[in-house]
GROMACS .gro file of C-alpha atoms in nm:
model
  338
    1MET     CA    1  12.746  12.476   6.767
    2ALA     CA    2  12.767  12.539   7.126
    3GLU     CA    3  12.377  12.699   7.095
    4LEU     CA    4  12.281  12.413   6.894
    5ASN     CA    5  12.397  12.155   7.162
    6LYS     CA    6  12.147  12.313   7.435
    7THR     CA    7  11.844  12.167   7.200
    8TYR     CA    8  12.031  11.903   7.007
    9PRO     CA    9  12.245  11.653   7.236
   10PHE     CA   10  12.437  11.484   6.953
   11GLU     CA   11  12.795  11.583   6.882
   12ALA     CA   12  12.914  11.601   6.501
   13VAL     CA   13  13.257  11.417   6.418
   14ASP     CA   14  13.399  11.410   6.057
   15VAL     CA   15  13.444  11.063   5.932
   16ASP     CA   16  13.816  10.938   5.944
   17PRO     CA   17  14.003  11.072   5.653
   18ASP     CA   18  14.108  10.723   5.506
   19GLN     CA   19  13.753  10.628   5.510
   20LEU     CA   20  13.631  10.935   5.358
   21GLU     CA   21  13.857  10.877   5.056
   22GLN     CA   22  13.686  10.538   5.039
   23ILE     CA   23  13.337  10.715   5.020
   24LYS     CA   24  13.472  10.986   4.783
   25ASN     CA   25  13.628  10.702   4.531
   26PHE     CA   26  13.299  10.521   4.531
   27TYR     CA   27  13.039  10.819   4.504
   28ASP     CA   28  12.938  11.088   4.265
   29ASP     CA   29  12.797  11.394   4.441
   30THR     CA   30  12.729  11.590   4.135
   31PHE     CA   31  12.335  11.627   4.262
   32LEU     CA   32  12.312  11.446   4.598
   33THR     CA   33  12.529  11.528   4.897
   34PHE     CA   34  12.786  11.292   5.041
   35PHE     CA   35  12.704  11.163   5.408
   36THR     CA   36  13.041  11.231   5.577
   37THR     CA   37  12.961  11.342   5.931
   38ARG     CA   38  12.881  11.108   6.205
   39TYR     CA   39  12.638  11.221   6.463
   40GLY     CA   40  12.595  11.111   6.815
   41PRO     CA   41  12.748  10.825   7.044
   42LYS     CA   42  12.655  10.551   6.769
   43GLY     CA   43  12.787  10.754   6.493
   44TYR     CA   44  12.516  10.766   6.245
   45LEU     CA   45  12.633  10.893   5.905
   46PHE     CA   46  12.456  11.225   5.787
   47PRO     CA   47  12.592  11.514   5.557
   48HIS     CA   48  12.795  11.761   5.730
   49ASN     CA   49  12.521  12.016   5.731
   50PHE     CA   50  12.259  11.789   5.887
   51GLY     CA   51  12.283  11.932   6.237
   52GLY     CA   52  12.068  12.243   6.180
   53LEU     CA   53  11.798  12.023   6.034
   54GLY     CA   54  11.867  11.739   6.289
   55ALA     CA   55  11.804  12.002   6.565
   56GLU     CA   56  11.478  12.116   6.402
   57ILE     CA   57  11.317  11.751   6.387
   58TYR     CA   58  11.429  11.663   6.702
   59ASN     CA   59  11.262  11.952   6.856
   60MET     CA   60  10.979  11.941   6.628
   61GLU     CA   61  10.618  12.011   6.785
   62LEU     CA   62  10.429  11.655   6.740
   63ARG     CA   63  10.048  11.613   6.750
   64PRO     CA   64   9.888  11.311   6.885
   65SER     CA   65   9.715  11.250   6.548
   66ASP     CA   66  10.044  11.214   6.342
   67THR     CA   67  10.150  10.896   6.218
   68PHE     CA   68  10.523  10.819   6.145
   69VAL     CA   69  10.667  10.558   5.917
   70VAL     CA   70  11.033  10.506   6.008
   71THR     CA   71  11.280  10.270   5.886
   72PHE     CA   72  11.642  10.219   5.754
   73PRO     CA   73  11.662  10.287   5.375
   74LYS     CA   74  11.527  10.021   5.148
   75CYS     CA   75  11.316   9.823   5.425
   76GLY     CA   76  10.981   9.833   5.231
   77THR     CA   77  10.912  10.231   5.324
   78THR     CA   78  10.730  10.355   5.038
   79TRP     CA   79  10.511  10.035   5.010
   80THR     CA   80  10.415  10.074   5.407
   81GLN     CA   81  10.344  10.436   5.341
   82GLU     CA   82  10.107  10.349   5.093
   83LEU     CA   83   9.943  10.101   5.308
   84VAL     CA   84   9.907  10.306   5.626
   85TRP     CA   85   9.791  10.624   5.427
   86LEU     CA   86   9.524  10.449   5.231
   87MET     CA   87   9.394  10.268   5.562
   88ALA     CA   88   9.386  10.583   5.772
   89ASN     CA   89   9.207  10.768   5.496
   90ASP     CA   90   8.946  10.531   5.456
   91PHE     CA   91   9.079  10.387   5.132
   92ASN     CA   92   9.042  10.659   4.921
   93TYR     CA   93   9.231  10.535   4.604
   94GLU     CA   94   9.127  10.825   4.403
   95ALA     CA   95   9.288  11.085   4.618
   96ALA     CA   96   9.588  10.851   4.656
   97ALA     CA   97   9.624  10.846   4.272
   98ALA     CA   98   9.585  11.217   4.234
   99THR     CA   99   9.846  11.344   4.485
  100ASN     CA  100  10.204  11.248   4.486
  101LEU     CA  101  10.301  11.020   4.808
  102ASN     CA  102  10.572  11.258   4.893
  103THR     CA  103  10.312  11.509   4.932
  104ARG     CA  104  10.092  11.306   5.123
  105PHE     CA  105  10.355  11.154   5.339
  106PRO     CA  106  10.641  11.357   5.337
  107PHE     CA  107  11.014  11.250   5.393
  108ILE     CA  108  11.086  11.469   5.668
  109GLU     CA  109  11.487  11.493   5.622
  110SER     CA  110  11.478  11.503   5.243
  111SER     CA  111  11.620  11.831   5.216
  112ILE     CA  112  11.966  11.735   5.313
  113LEU     CA  113  11.986  11.493   5.003
  114ILE     CA  114  12.054  11.760   4.752
  115ASN     CA  115  12.401  11.897   4.693
  116SER     CA  116  12.377  12.269   4.786
  117ASN     CA  117  12.611  12.335   4.460
  118ALA     CA  118  12.376  12.206   4.263
  119MET     CA  119  12.070  12.412   4.369
  120PRO     CA  120  12.094  12.698   4.124
  121THR     CA  121  12.107  12.486   3.818
  122ILE     CA  122  11.824  12.253   3.926
  123PHE     CA  123  11.605  12.540   3.982
  124MET     CA  124  11.671  12.735   3.659
  125ASP     CA  125  11.418  12.502   3.507
  126GLU     CA  126  11.058  12.554   3.595
  127THR     CA  127  10.949  12.191   3.518
  128ILE     CA  128  11.255  12.054   3.729
  129LYS     CA  129  11.166  12.313   4.020
  130GLU     CA  130  10.792  12.206   4.033
  131THR     CA  131  10.905  11.824   4.047
  132MET     CA  132  11.143  11.889   4.301
  133GLN     CA  133  10.932  12.069   4.529
  134LYS     CA  134  10.683  11.791   4.521
  135ASN     CA  135  10.928  11.543   4.631
  136ILE     CA  136  11.160  11.717   4.849
  137CYS     CA  137  11.033  11.832   5.195
  138LEU     CA  138  11.108  12.140   5.392
  139LEU     CA  139  11.047  12.098   5.745
  140GLU     CA  140  10.844  12.430   5.754
  141LYS     CA  141  10.601  12.271   5.543
  142VAL     CA  142  10.547  12.000   5.782
  143HIS     CA  143  10.473  12.241   6.022
  144ASN     CA  144  10.179  12.385   5.841
  145LEU     CA  145  10.020  12.052   5.735
  146PRO     CA  146   9.658  12.012   5.858
  147SER     CA  147   9.597  11.711   6.109
  148PRO     CA  148   9.621  11.405   6.067
  149ARG     CA  149  10.001  11.430   5.952
  150PHE     CA  150  10.164  11.121   5.797
  151LEU     CA  151  10.536  11.152   5.806
  152LYS     CA  152  10.841  10.946   5.683
  153SER     CA  153  11.194  10.926   5.815
  154HIS     CA  154  11.523  10.722   5.820
  155VAL     CA  155  11.625  10.906   6.110
  156PRO     CA  156  11.715  10.650   6.397
  157LEU     CA  157  11.441  10.692   6.680
  158SER     CA  158  11.700  10.841   6.935
  159MET     CA  159  11.754  11.134   6.685
  160LEU     CA  160  11.369  11.180   6.644
  161PRO     CA  161  11.188  11.394   6.884
  162ALA     CA  162  11.215  11.250   7.251
  163ASN     CA  163  10.839  11.228   7.313
  164LEU     CA  164  10.765  11.049   6.982
  165LEU     CA  165  10.619  10.734   7.101
  166ASP     CA  166  10.441  10.906   7.399
  167THR     CA  167  10.263  11.123   7.155
  168CYS     CA  168  10.201  10.962   6.823
  169LYS     CA  169  10.196  10.630   6.641
  170VAL     CA  170  10.495  10.496   6.500
  171VAL     CA  171  10.506  10.184   6.241
  172TYR     CA  172  10.889  10.067   6.232
  173VAL     CA  173  10.985   9.839   5.920
  174ALA     CA  174  11.291   9.607   5.954
  175ARG     CA  175  11.445   9.375   5.658
  176ASP     CA  176  11.738   9.111   5.647
  177PRO     CA  177  12.041   9.359   5.568
  178ARG     CA  178  12.161   9.154   5.291
  179ASP     CA  179  11.854   9.231   5.089
  180VAL     CA  180  11.858   9.606   5.216
  181ALA     CA  181  12.221   9.633   5.071
  182VAL     CA  182  12.126   9.496   4.747
  183SER     CA  183  11.825   9.726   4.728
  184PHE     CA  184  12.013  10.019   4.847
  185TYR     CA  185  12.307   9.972   4.612
  186HIS     CA  186  12.042   9.962   4.295
  187HIS     CA  187  11.842  10.264   4.446
  188SER     CA  188  12.182  10.450   4.471
  189ASP     CA  189  12.257  10.366   4.128
  190LEU     CA  190  11.907  10.505   4.015
  191MET     CA  191  11.979  10.824   4.191
  192LYS     CA  192  12.306  10.882   4.011
  193THR     CA  193  12.510  10.871   4.344
  194LEU     CA  194  12.758  10.598   4.246
  195LYS     CA  195  13.030  10.661   3.989
  196GLU     CA  196  13.035  10.478   3.661
  197GLY     CA  197  13.114  10.113   3.718
  198SER     CA  198  13.078  10.090   4.083
  199ASP     CA  199  13.031   9.730   4.187
  200PHE     CA  200  12.806   9.581   4.440
  201LYS     CA  201  13.085   9.421   4.641
  202THR     CA  202  13.277   9.723   4.717
  203TYR     CA  203  12.919   9.866   4.812
  204TRP     CA  204  12.875   9.583   5.049
  205ASN     CA  205  13.204   9.642   5.211
  206LEU     CA  206  13.126  10.009   5.290
  207PHE     CA  207  12.800   9.899   5.426
  208ILE     CA  208  12.917   9.680   5.692
  209LYS     CA  209  13.184   9.937   5.751
  210ASP     CA  210  12.913  10.176   5.837
  211LEU     CA  211  13.008  10.388   5.559
  212ILE     CA  212  12.664  10.426   5.380
  213SER     CA  213  12.423  10.680   5.448
  214TRP     CA  214  12.213  10.629   5.773
  215THR     CA  215  12.430  10.349   5.896
  216PRO     CA  216  12.522  10.184   6.120
  217PHE     CA  217  12.245   9.971   6.049
  218PHE     CA  218  12.214   9.733   6.322
  219GLU     CA  219  12.223  10.027   6.586
  220HIS     CA  220  11.921  10.169   6.375
  221LEU     CA  221  11.727   9.838   6.381
  222LYS     CA  222  11.817   9.761   6.742
  223GLU     CA  223  11.674  10.095   6.880
  224ALA     CA  224  11.352   9.995   6.724
  225TRP     CA  225  11.355   9.655   6.842
  226GLU     CA  226  11.395   9.774   7.204
  227LEU     CA  227  11.088   9.969   7.196
  228ARG     CA  228  10.889   9.719   7.005
  229ASN     CA  229  10.631   9.666   7.285
  230HIS     CA  230  10.553  10.057   7.349
  231PRO     CA  231  10.169  10.047   7.303
  232ASN     CA  232  10.242  10.333   7.008
  233MET     CA  233  10.473  10.120   6.855
  234LEU     CA  234  10.432   9.882   6.571
  235PHE     CA  235  10.741   9.663   6.469
  236ILE     CA  236  10.692   9.477   6.133
  237PHE     CA  237  10.923   9.283   5.911
  238TYR     CA  238  10.941   9.335   5.541
  239GLU     CA  239  10.954   8.930   5.521
  240GLU     CA  240  10.624   8.942   5.693
  241LEU     CA  241  10.473   9.186   5.475
  242SER     CA  242  10.595   9.003   5.162
  243ARG     CA  243  10.485   8.642   5.294
  244ASP     CA  244  10.127   8.738   5.419
  245LEU     CA  245  10.030   9.103   5.327
  246ALA     CA  246   9.677   9.088   5.445
  247ALA     CA  247   9.763   8.971   5.795
  248CYS     CA  248  10.011   9.256   5.829
  249ALA     CA  249   9.735   9.489   5.693
  250ARG     CA  250   9.481   9.367   5.931
  251ARG     CA  251   9.749   9.411   6.218
  252ILE     CA  252   9.826   9.761   6.080
  253ALA     CA  253   9.448   9.831   6.094
  254LYS     CA  254   9.412   9.731   6.476
  255PHE     CA  255   9.718   9.932   6.552
  256LEU     CA  256   9.546  10.244   6.383
  257ASN     CA  257   9.197  10.180   6.541
  258LYS     CA  258   9.048  10.119   6.199
  259GLU     CA  259   8.782   9.870   6.122
  260VAL     CA  260   8.818   9.709   5.805
  261THR     CA  261   8.646   9.426   5.593
  262GLU     CA  262   8.789   9.131   5.404
  263GLU     CA  263   8.685   9.319   5.074
  264GLN     CA  264   8.854   9.618   5.173
  265ILE     CA  265   9.178   9.411   5.249
  266GLU     CA  266   9.164   9.226   4.938
  267LYS     CA  267   9.172   9.519   4.714
  268LEU     CA  268   9.431   9.681   4.900
  269CYS     CA  269   9.678   9.364   4.866
  270ASP     CA  270   9.568   9.400   4.508
  271HIS     CA  271   9.671   9.754   4.499
  272LEU     CA  272   9.992   9.694   4.659
  273LYS     CA  273  10.086   9.392   4.428
  274ILE     CA  274  10.456   9.466   4.325
  275ASP     CA  275  10.372   9.461   3.935
  276ASN     CA  276  10.053   9.697   4.009
  277PHE     CA  277  10.285   9.930   4.282
  278LYS     CA  278  10.558   9.964   3.973
  279LYS     CA  279  10.288  10.124   3.753
  280ASN     CA  280  10.146  10.374   4.047
  281LYS     CA  281  10.249  10.719   3.918
  282SER     CA  282  10.186  10.850   4.255
  283VAL     CA  283  10.467  10.639   4.428
  284ASN     CA  284  10.719  10.530   4.145
  285LEU     CA  285  10.884  10.884   4.104
  286LYS     CA  286  10.866  10.860   3.702
  287GLU     CA  287  10.880  11.208   3.729
  288MET     CA  288  11.223  11.224   3.853
  289GLN     CA  289  11.350  11.034   3.586
  290GLN     CA  290  11.185  11.239   3.324
  291ILE     CA  291  11.345  11.557   3.433
  292GLY     CA  292  11.695  11.348   3.463
  293VAL     CA  293  11.734  11.364   3.835
  294PHE     CA  294  11.720  10.998   3.832
  295ASN     CA  295  11.897  10.734   3.589
  296SER     CA  296  11.649  10.663   3.305
  297LYS     CA  297  11.745  10.291   3.330
  298GLY     CA  298  11.570  10.112   3.634
  299SER     CA  299  11.281  10.191   3.845
  300PHE     CA  300  11.227  10.316   4.211
  301ILE     CA  301  10.997  10.027   4.273
  302ARG     CA  302  11.218   9.750   4.183
  303GLU     CA  303  11.177   9.363   4.253
  304GLY     CA  304  11.052   9.358   4.635
  305LYS     CA  305  11.193   9.025   4.657
  306VAL     CA  306  11.288   8.843   4.992
  307GLY     CA  307  11.611   8.667   4.958
  308GLY     CA  308  11.736   8.834   4.641
  309TRP     CA  309  12.067   8.873   4.775
  310LYS     CA  310  12.148   8.536   4.701
  311LYS     CA  311  12.210   8.631   4.344
  312TYR     CA  312  12.469   8.894   4.429
  313PHE     CA  313  12.684   8.722   4.718
  314ASP     CA  314  12.974   8.498   4.667
  315GLU     CA  315  13.079   8.234   4.921
  316GLU     CA  316  13.323   8.502   5.090
  317MET     CA  317  13.056   8.742   5.108
  318ILE     CA  318  12.799   8.501   5.246
  319GLN     CA  319  13.057   8.400   5.536
  320GLN     CA  320  13.136   8.765   5.615
  321ALA     CA  321  12.767   8.857   5.617
  322ASP     CA  322  12.684   8.541   5.845
  323GLN     CA  323  12.962   8.662   6.089
  324TRP     CA  324  12.861   9.023   6.078
  325ILE     CA  325  12.494   8.944   6.161
  326GLU     CA  326  12.599   8.718   6.441
  327GLU     CA  327  12.837   8.947   6.603
  328ASN     CA  328  12.578   9.227   6.597
  329LEU     CA  329  12.267   9.021   6.728
  330ARG     CA  330  12.456   8.808   6.996
  331ASP     CA  331  12.338   9.029   7.298
  332THR     CA  332  11.978   9.045   7.157
  333ASP     CA  333  11.686   8.832   7.075
  334LEU     CA  334  11.626   8.989   6.754
  335ARG     CA  335  11.622   8.741   6.452
  336PHE     CA  336  11.546   8.810   6.090
  337HIS     CA  337  11.253   8.613   5.926
  338GLN     CA  338  11.312   8.402   5.636
   0.00000   0.00000   0.00000
């Protein structure tokens, strides 16, 4: 660990035993791994073995032509990836349809998700092995990708390379945490990480206690908000994308130094409509359901609604959320779009 700390300044601390029990009582780690260790002064929650990969990511060699999409999970990441990739690649819909998004736009820390005990079983089946290799990224692959590279991460900005914003472009997407929690709950159920009968209210209480992967949510968000005026940073709210996708697409085009026509924007917005997006085989991860890694019910692209949380929160949770949001935004001018 001492050697690692020379190039990786984030100390690892195990989650408090009582909190660890709460996680274990709620999660199933048959296939995907528990996030049980806090990294750095803000205590971001990752698997215990993240340090090795974290150091590789923190020290990875960047290129000026790289484009990152960075978000807390379930903030419109996939939607934004597809938008950015198509715009940067001259709206090549044929190439996008022919190639899995996770191949075009790798999720750089995805290898930490897989429970190492499940690996031998997974890779006994060639179909499963092939599908997993399409969707799970080894950082070595990223190093060897041709330029320009398009890279996705949920790692907070402070734990990505220190020269990230001075070297390449970053699109950061933020979303109301109540909608994030609902979407992440359904996503976790889809990925079979929740125990049978796990309820949303329990999930919500783990979320606000920073006991869900990649939390604390507000620290992640505020890091990006503080850097929003950097010329290589584009900070967008999911709610803006939902309300006026065309306007956001024009902002992204300007950020990427791409000239676009209104016809191109119109076609792109139609391509990204939620009903069309759900049917898009290159982004909806249906293969993962077909091999049994994901739950057969539900879908990776779900509803994409703003304010959908209202169906899930009782009065106690509404008051709890209001207080939690107010406390965390007290010393910042960050406010969520409605």
